[in-house]
PDB file of N, CA and C in Angstrom:
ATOM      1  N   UNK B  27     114.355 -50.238 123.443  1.00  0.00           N
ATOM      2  CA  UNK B  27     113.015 -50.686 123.687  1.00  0.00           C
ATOM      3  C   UNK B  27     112.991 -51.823 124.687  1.00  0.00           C
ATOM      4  N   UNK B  28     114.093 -51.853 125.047  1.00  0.00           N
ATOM      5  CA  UNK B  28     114.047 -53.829 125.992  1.00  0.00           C
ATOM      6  C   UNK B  28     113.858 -53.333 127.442  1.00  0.00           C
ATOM      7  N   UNK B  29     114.193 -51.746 127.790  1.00  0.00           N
ATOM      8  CA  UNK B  29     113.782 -51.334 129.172  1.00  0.00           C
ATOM      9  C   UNK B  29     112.367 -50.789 129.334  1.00  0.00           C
ATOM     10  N   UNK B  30     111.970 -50.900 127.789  1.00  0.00           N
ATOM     11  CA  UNK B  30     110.595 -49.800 128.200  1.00  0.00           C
ATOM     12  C   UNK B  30     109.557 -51.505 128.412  1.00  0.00           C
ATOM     13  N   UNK B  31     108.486 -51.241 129.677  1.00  0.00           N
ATOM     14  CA  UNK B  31     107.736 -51.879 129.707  1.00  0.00           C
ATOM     15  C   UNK B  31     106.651 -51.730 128.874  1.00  0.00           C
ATOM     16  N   UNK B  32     106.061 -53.354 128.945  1.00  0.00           N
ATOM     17  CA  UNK B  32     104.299 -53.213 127.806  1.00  0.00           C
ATOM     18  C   UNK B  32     103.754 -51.896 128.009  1.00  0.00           C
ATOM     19  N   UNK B  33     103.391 -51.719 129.136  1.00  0.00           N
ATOM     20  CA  UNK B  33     102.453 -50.405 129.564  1.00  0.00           C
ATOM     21  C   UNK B  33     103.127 -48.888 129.110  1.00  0.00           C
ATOM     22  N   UNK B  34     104.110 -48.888 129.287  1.00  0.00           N
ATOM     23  CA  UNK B  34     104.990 -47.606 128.335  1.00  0.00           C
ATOM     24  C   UNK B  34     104.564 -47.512 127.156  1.00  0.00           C
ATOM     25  N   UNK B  35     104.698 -48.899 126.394  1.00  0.00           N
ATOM     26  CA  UNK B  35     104.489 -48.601 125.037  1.00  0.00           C
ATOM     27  C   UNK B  35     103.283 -48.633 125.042  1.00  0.00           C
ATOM     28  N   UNK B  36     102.240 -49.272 125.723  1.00  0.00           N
ATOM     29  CA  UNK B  36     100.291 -49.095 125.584  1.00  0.00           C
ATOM     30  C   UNK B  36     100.155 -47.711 125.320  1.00  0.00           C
ATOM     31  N   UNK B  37     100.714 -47.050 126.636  1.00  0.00           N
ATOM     32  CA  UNK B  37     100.761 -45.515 126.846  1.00  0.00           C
ATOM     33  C   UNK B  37     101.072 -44.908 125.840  1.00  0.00           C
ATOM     34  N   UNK B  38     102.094 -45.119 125.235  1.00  0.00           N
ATOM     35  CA  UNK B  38     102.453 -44.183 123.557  1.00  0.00           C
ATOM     36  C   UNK B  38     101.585 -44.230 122.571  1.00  0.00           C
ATOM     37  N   UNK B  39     100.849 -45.703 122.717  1.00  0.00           N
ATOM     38  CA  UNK B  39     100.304 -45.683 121.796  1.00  0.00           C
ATOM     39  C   UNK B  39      98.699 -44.998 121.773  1.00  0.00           C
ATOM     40  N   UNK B  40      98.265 -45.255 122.984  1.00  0.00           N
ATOM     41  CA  UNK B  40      97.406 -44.631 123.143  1.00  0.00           C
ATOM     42  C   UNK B  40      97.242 -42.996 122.697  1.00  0.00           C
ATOM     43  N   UNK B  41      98.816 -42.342 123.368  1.00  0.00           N
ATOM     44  CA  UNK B  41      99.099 -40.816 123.401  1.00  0.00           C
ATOM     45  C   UNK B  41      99.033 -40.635 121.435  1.00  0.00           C
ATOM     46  N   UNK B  42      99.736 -41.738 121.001  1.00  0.00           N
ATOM     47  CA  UNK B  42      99.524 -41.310 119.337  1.00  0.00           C
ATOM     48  C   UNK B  42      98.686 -41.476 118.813  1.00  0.00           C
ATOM     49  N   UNK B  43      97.353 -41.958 119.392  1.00  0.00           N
ATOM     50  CA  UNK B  43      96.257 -42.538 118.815  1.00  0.00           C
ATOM     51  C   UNK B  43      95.059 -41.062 118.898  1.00  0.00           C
ATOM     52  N   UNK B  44      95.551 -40.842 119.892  1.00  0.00           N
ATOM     53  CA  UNK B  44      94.880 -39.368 120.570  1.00  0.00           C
ATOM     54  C   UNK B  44      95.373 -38.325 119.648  1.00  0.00           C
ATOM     55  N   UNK B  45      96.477 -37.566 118.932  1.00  0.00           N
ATOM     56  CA  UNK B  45      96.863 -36.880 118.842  1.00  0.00           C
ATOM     57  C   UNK B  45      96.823 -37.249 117.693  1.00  0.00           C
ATOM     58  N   UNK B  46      96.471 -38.079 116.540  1.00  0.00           N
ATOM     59  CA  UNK B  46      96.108 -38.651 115.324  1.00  0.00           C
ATOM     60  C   UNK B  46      94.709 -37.990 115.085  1.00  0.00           C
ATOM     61  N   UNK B  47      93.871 -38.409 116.807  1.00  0.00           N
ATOM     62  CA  UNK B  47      92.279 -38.300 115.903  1.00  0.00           C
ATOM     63  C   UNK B  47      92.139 -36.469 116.397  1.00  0.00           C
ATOM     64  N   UNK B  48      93.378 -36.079 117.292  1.00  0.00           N
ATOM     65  CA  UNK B  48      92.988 -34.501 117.078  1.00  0.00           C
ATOM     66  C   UNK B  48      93.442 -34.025 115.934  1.00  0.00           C
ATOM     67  N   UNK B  49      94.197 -34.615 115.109  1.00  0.00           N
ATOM     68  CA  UNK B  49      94.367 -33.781 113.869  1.00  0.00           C
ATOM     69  C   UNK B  49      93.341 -34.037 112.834  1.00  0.00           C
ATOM     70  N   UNK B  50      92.555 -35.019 113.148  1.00  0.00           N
ATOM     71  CA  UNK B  50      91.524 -34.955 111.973  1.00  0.00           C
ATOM     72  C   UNK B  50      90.433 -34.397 112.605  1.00  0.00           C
ATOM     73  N   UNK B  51      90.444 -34.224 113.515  1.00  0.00           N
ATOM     74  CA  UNK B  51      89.286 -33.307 113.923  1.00  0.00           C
ATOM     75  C   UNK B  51      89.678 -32.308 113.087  1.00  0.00           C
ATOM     76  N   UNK B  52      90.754 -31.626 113.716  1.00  0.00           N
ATOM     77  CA  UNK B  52      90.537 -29.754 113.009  1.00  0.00           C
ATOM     78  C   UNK B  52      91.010 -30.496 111.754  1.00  0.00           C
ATOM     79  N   UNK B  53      91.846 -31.151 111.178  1.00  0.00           N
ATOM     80  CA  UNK B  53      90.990 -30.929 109.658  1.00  0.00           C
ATOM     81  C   UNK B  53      89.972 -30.878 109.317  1.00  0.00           C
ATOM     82  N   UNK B  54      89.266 -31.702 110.052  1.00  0.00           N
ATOM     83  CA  UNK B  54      87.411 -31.658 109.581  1.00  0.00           C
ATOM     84  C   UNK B  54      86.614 -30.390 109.647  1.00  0.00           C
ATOM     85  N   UNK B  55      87.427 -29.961 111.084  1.00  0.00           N
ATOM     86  CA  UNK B  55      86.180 -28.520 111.518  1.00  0.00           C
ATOM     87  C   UNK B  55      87.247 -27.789 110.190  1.00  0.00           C
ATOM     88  N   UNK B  56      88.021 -27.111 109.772  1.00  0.00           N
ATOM     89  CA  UNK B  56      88.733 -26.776 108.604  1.00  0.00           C
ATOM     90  C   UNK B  56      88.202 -26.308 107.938  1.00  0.00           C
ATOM     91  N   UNK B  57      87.630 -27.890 107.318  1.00  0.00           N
ATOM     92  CA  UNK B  57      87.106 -28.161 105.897  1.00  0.00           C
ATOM     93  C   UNK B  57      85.412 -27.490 105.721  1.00  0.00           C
ATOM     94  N   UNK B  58      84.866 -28.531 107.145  1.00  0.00           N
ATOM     95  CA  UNK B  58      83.744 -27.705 107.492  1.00  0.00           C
ATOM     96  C   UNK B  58      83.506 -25.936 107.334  1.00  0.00           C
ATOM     97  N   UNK B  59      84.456 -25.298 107.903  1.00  0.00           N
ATOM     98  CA  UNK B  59      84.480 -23.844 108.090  1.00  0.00           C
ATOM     99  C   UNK B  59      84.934 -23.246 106.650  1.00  0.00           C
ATOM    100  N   UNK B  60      85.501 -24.289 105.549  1.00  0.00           N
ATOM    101  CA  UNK B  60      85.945 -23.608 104.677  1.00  0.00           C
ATOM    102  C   UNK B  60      84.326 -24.278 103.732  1.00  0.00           C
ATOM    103  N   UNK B  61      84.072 -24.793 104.025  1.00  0.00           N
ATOM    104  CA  UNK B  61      82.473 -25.237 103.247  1.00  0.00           C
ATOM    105  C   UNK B  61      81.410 -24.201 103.784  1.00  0.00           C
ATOM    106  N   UNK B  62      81.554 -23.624 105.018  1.00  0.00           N
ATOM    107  CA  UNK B  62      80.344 -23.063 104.975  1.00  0.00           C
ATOM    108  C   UNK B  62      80.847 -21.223 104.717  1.00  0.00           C
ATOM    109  N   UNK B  63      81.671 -20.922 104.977  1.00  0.00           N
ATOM    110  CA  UNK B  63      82.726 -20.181 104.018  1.00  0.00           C
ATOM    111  C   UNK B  63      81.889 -19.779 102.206  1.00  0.00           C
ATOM    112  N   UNK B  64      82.063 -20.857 101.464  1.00  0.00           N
ATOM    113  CA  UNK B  64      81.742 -21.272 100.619  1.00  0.00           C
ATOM    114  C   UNK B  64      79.780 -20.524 100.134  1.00  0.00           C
ATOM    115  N   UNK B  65      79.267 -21.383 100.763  1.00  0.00           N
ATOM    116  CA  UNK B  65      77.932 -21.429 101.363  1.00  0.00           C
ATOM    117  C   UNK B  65      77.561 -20.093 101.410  1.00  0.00           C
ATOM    118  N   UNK B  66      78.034 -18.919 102.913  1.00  0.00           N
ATOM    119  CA  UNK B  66      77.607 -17.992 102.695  1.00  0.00           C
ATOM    120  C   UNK B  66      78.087 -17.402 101.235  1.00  0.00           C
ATOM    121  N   UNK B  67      79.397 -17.252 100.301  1.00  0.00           N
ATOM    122  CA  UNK B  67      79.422 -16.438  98.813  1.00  0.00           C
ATOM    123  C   UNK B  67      78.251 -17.233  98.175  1.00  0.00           C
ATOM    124  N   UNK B  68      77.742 -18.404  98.452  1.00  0.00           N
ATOM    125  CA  UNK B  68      77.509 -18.194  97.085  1.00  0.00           C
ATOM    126  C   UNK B  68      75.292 -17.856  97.746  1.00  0.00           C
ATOM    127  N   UNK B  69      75.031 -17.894  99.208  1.00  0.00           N
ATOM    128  CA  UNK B  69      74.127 -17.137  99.688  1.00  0.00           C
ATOM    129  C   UNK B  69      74.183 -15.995  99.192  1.00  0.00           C
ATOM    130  N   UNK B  70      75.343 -14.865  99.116  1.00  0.00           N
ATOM    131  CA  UNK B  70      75.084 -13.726  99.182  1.00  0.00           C
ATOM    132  C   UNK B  70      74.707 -13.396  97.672  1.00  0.00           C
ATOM    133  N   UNK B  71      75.183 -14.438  96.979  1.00  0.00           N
ATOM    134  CA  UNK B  71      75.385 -13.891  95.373  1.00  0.00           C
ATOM    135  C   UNK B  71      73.869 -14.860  94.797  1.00  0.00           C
ATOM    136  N   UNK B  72      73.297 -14.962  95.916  1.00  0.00           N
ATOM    137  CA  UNK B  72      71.523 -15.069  95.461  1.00  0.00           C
ATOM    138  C   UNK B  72      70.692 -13.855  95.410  1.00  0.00           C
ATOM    139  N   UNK B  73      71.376 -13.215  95.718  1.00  0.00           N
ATOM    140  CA  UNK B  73      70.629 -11.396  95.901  1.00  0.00           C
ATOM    141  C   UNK B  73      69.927 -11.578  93.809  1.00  0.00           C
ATOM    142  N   UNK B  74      68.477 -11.131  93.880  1.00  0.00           N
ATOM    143  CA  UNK B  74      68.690 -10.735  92.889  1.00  0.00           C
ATOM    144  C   UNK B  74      68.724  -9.404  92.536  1.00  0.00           C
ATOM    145  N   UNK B  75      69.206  -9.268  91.004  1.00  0.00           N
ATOM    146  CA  UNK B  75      69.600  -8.013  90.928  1.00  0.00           C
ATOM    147  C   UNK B  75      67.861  -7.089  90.164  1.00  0.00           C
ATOM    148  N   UNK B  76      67.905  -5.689  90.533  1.00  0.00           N
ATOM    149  CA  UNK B  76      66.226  -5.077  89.810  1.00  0.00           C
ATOM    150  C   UNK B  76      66.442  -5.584  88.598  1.00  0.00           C
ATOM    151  N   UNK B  77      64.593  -5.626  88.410  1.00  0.00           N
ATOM    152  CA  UNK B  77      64.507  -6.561  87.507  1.00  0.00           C
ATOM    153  C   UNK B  77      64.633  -8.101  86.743  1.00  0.00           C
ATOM    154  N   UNK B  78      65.246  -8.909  87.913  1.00  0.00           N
ATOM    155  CA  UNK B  78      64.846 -10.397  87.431  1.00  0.00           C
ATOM    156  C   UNK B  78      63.816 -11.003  88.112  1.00  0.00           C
ATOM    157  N   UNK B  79      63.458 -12.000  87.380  1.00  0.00           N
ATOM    158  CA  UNK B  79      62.022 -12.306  87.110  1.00  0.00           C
ATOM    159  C   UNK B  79      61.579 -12.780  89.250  1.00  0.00           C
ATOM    160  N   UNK B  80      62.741 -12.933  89.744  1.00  0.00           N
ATOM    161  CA  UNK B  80      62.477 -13.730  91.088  1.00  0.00           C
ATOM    162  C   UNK B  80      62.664 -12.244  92.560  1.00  0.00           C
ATOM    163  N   UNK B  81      62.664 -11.413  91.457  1.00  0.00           N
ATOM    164  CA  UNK B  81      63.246 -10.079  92.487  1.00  0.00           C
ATOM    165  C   UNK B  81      62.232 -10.246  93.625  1.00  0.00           C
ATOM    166  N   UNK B  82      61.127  -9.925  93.398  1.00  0.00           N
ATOM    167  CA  UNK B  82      59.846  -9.520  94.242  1.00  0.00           C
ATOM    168  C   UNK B  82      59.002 -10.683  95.193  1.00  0.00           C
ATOM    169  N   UNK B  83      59.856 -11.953  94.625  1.00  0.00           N
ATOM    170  CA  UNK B  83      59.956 -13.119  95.842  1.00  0.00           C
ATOM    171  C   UNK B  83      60.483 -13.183  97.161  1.00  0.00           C
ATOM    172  N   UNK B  84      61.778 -12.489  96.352  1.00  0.00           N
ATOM    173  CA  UNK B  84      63.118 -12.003  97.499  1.00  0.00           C
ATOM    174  C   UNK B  84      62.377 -11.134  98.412  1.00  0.00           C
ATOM    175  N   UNK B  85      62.410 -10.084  97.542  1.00  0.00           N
ATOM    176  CA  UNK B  85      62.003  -9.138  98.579  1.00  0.00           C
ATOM    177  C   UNK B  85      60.534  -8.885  99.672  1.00  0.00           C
ATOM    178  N   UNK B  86      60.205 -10.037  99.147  1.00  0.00           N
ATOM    179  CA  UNK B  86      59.072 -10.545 100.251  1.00  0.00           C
ATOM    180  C   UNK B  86      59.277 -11.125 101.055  1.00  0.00           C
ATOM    181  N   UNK B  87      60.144 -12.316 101.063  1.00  0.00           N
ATOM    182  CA  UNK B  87      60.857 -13.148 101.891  1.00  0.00           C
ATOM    183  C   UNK B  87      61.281 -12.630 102.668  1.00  0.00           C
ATOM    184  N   UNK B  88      61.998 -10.987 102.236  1.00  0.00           N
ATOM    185  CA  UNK B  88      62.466 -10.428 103.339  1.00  0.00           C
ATOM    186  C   UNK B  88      62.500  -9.322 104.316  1.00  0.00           C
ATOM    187  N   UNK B  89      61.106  -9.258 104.108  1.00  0.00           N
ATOM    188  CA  UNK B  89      60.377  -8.301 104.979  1.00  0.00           C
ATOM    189  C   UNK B  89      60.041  -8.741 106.389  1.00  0.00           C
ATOM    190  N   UNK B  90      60.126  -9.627 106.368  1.00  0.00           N
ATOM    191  CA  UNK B  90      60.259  -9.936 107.995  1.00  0.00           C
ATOM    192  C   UNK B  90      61.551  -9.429 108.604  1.00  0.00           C
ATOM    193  N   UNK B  91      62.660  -9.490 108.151  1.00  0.00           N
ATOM    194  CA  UNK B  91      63.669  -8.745 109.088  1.00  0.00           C
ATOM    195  C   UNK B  91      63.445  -7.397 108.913  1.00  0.00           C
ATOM    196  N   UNK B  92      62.694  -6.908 108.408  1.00  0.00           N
ATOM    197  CA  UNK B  92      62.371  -5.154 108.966  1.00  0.00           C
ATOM    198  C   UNK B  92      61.317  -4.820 109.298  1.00  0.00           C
ATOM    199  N   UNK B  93      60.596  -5.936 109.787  1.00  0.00           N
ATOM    200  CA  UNK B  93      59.490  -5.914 110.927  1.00  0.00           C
ATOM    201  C   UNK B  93      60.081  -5.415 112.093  1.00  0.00           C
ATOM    202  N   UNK B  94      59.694  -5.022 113.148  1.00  0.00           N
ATOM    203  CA  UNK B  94      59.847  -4.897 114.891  1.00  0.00           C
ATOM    204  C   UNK B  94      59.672  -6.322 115.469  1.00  0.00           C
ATOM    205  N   UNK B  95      60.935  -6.615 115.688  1.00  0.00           N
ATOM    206  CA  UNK B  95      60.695  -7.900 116.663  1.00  0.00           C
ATOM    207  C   UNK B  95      60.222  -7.778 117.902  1.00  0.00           C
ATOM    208  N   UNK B  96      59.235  -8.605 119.342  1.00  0.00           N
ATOM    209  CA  UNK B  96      59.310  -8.375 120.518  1.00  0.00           C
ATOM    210  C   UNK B  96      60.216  -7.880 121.464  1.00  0.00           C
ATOM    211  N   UNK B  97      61.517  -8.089 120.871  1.00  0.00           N
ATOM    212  CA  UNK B  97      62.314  -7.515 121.937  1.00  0.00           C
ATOM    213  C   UNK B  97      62.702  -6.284 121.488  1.00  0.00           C
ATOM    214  N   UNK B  98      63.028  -5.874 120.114  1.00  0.00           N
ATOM    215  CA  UNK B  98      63.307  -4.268 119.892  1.00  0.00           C
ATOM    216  C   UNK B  98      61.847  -3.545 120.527  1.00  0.00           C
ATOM    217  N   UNK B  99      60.615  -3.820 120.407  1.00  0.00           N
ATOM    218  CA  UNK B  99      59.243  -3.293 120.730  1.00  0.00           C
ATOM    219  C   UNK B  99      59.713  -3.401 122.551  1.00  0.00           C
ATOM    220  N   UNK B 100      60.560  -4.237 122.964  1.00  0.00           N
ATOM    221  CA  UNK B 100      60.736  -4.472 124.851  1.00  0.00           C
ATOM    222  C   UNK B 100      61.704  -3.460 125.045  1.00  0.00           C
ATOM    223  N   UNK B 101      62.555  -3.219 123.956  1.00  0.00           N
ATOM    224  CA  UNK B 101      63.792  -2.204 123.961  1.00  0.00           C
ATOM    225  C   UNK B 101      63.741  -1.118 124.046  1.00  0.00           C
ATOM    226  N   UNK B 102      62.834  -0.461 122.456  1.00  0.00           N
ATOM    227  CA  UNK B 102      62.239   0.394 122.530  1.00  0.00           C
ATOM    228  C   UNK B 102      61.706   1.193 123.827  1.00  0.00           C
ATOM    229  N   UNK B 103      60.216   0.440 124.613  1.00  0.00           N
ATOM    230  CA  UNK B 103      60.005   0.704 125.314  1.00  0.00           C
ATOM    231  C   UNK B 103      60.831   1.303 126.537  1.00  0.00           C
ATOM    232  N   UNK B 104      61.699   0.709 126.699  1.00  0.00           N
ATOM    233  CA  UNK B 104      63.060   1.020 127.841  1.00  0.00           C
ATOM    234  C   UNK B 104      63.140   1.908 127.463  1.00  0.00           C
ATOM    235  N   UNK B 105      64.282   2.754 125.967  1.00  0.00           N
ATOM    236  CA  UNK B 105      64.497   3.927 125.239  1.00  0.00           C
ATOM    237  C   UNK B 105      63.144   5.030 126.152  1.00  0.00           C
ATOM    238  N   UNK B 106      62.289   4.844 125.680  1.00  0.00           N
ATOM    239  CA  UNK B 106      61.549   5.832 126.284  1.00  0.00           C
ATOM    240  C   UNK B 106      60.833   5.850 127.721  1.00  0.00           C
ATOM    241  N   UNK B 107      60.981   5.060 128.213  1.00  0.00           N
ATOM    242  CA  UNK B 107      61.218   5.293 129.818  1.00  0.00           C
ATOM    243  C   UNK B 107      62.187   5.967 130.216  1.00  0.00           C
ATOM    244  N   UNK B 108      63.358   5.863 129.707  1.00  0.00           N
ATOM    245  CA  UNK B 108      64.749   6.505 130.189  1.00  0.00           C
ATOM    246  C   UNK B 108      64.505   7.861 129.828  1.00  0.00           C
ATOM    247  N   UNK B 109      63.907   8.370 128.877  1.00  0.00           N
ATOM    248  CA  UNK B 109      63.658   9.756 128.190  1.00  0.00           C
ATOM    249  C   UNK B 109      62.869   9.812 129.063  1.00  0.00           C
ATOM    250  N   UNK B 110      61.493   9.514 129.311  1.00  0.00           N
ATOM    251  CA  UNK B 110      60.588  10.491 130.575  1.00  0.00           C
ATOM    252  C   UNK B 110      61.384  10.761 131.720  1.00  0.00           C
ATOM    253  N   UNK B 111      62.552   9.291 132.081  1.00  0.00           N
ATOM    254  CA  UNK B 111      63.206   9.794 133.827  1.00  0.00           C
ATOM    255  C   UNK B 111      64.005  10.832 133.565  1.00  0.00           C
ATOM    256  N   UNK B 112      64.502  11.202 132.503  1.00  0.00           N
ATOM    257  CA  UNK B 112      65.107  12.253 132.153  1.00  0.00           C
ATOM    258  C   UNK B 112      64.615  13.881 131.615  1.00  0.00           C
ATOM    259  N   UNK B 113      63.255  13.675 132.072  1.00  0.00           N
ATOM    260  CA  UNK B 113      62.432  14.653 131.767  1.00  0.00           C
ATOM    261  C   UNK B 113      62.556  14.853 130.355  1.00  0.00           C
ATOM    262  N   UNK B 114      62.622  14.194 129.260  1.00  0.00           N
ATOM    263  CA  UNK B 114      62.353  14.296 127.857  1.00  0.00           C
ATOM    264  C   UNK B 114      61.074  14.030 127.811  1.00  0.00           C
ATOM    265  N   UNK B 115      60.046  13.948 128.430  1.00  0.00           N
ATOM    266  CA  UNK B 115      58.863  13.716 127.657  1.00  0.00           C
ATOM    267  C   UNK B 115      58.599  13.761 126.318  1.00  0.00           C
ATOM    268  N   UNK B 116      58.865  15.310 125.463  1.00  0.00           N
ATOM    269  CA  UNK B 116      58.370  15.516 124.339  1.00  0.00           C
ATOM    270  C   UNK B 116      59.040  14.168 123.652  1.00  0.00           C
ATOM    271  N   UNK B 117      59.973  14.069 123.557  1.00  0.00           N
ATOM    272  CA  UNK B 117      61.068  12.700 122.518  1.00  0.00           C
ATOM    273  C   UNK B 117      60.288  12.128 123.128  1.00  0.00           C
ATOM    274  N   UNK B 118      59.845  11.693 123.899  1.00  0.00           N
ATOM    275  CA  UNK B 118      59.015   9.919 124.901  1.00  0.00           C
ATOM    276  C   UNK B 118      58.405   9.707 124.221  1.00  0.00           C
ATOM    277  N   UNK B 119      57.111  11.056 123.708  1.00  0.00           N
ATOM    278  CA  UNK B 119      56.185  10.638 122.970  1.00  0.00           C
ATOM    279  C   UNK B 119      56.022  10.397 121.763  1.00  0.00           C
ATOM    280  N   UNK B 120      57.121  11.499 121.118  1.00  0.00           N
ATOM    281  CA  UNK B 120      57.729  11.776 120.035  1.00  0.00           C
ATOM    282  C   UNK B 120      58.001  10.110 119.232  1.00  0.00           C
ATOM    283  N   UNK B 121      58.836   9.598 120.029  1.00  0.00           N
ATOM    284  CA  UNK B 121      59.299   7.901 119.618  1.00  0.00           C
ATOM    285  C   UNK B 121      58.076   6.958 119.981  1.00  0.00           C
ATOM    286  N   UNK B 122      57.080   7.050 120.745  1.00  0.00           N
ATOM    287  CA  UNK B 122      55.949   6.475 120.875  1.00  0.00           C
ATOM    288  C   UNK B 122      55.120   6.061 119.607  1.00  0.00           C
ATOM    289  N   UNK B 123      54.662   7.553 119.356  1.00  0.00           N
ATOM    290  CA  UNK B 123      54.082   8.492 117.884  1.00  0.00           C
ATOM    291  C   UNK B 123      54.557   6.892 116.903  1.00  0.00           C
ATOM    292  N   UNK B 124      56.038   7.642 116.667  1.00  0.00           N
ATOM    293  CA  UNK B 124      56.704   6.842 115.213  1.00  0.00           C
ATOM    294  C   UNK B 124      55.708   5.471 115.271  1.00  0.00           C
ATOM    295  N   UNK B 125      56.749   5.146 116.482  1.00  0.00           N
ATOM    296  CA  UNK B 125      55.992   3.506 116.293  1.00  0.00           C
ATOM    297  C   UNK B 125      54.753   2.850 116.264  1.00  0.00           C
ATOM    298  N   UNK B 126      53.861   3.353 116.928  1.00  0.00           N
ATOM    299  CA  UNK B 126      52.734   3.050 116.904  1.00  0.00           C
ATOM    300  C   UNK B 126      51.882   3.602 115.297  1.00  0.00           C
ATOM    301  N   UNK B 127      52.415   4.862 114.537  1.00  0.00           N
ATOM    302  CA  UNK B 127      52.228   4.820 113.263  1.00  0.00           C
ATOM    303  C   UNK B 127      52.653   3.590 112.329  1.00  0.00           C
ATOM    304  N   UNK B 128      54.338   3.322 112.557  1.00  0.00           N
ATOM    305  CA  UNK B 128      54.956   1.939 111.690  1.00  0.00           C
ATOM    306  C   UNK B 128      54.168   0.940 111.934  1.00  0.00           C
ATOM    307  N   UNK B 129      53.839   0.380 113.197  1.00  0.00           N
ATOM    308  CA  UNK B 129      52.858  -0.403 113.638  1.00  0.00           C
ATOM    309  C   UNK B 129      51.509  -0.737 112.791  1.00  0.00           C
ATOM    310  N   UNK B 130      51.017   0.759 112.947  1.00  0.00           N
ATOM    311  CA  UNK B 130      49.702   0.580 112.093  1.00  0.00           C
ATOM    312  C   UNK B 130      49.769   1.023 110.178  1.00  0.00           C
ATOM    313  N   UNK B 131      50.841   1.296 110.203  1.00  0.00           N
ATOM    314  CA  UNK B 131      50.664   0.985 108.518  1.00  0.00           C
ATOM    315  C   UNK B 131      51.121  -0.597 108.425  1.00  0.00           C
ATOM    316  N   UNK B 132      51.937  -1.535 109.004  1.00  0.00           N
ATOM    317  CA  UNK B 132      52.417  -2.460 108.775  1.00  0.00           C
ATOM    318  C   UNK B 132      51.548  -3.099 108.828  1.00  0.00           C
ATOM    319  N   UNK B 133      49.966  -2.735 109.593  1.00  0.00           N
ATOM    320  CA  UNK B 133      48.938  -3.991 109.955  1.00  0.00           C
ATOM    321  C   UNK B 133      48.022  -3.415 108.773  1.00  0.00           C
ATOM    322  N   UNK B 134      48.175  -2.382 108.252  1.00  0.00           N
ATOM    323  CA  UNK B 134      47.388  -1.791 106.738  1.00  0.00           C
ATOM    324  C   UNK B 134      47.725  -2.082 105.711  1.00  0.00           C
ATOM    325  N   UNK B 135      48.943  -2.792 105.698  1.00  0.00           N
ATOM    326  CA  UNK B 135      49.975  -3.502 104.311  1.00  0.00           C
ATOM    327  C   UNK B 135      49.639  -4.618 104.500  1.00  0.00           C
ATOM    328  N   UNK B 136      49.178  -5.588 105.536  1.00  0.00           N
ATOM    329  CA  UNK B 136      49.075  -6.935 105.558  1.00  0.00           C
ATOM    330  C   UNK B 136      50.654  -7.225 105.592  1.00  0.00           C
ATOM    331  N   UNK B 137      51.676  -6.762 106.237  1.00  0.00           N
ATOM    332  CA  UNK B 137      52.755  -7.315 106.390  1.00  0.00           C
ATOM    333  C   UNK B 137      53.624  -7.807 107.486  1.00  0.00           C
ATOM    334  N   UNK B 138      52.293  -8.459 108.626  1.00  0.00           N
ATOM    335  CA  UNK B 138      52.557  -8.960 109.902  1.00  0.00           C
ATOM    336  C   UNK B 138      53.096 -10.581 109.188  1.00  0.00           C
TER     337      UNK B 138
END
């Protein structure tokens, strides 16, 4: 140690000071990832099962993800453009039809 200058050893220490707080990082992200890990089992195991008293909460809650979002309705649309350039008309309209029926029972359920 009597050849290494101050600044050598600043430098080490610095380099171990660095390589200290990267290991508690990924322990943290780790722990984090093993917490939310966690999180989704015990999300999934909120499902209720038919018949308890909170079923029909759930399943209200989650009727919005089987709504038509704007962009499947932007998607869609594409889908059947590509069918008319392809001279499918009948399917064009065919998939038109569907949706604009799902559409209007969904606005007859009150489930916008």
């Amino acid at each position: 140690e009597e050849g290494i200058g101050r600044d050598d050893r600043s430098e080490r220490s610095v380099a171990n000071q660095s390589a200290s707080s990267v290991h508690s990082k990924s322990s943290r992200s780790s722990r984090s990832s093993r917490s939310s890990k966690s999180n989704k089992t015990r999300s999934s195991a909120r499902v209720p099962k038919p018949g308890d008293p909170w079923e029909e909460e759930y399943l209200f809650g989650q009727r919005t993800a089987l709504l038509p979002t704007d962009a499947f309705k932007r998607d869609y649309g594409r889908v059947v453009e590509a069918l008319v350039m392809c001279s499918l008309r009948d399917k064009a309209r065919e998939l038109q039809t569907r949706l604009r029926r799902f559409e209007a029972w969904v606005a007859a359920n009150n489930l916008e």
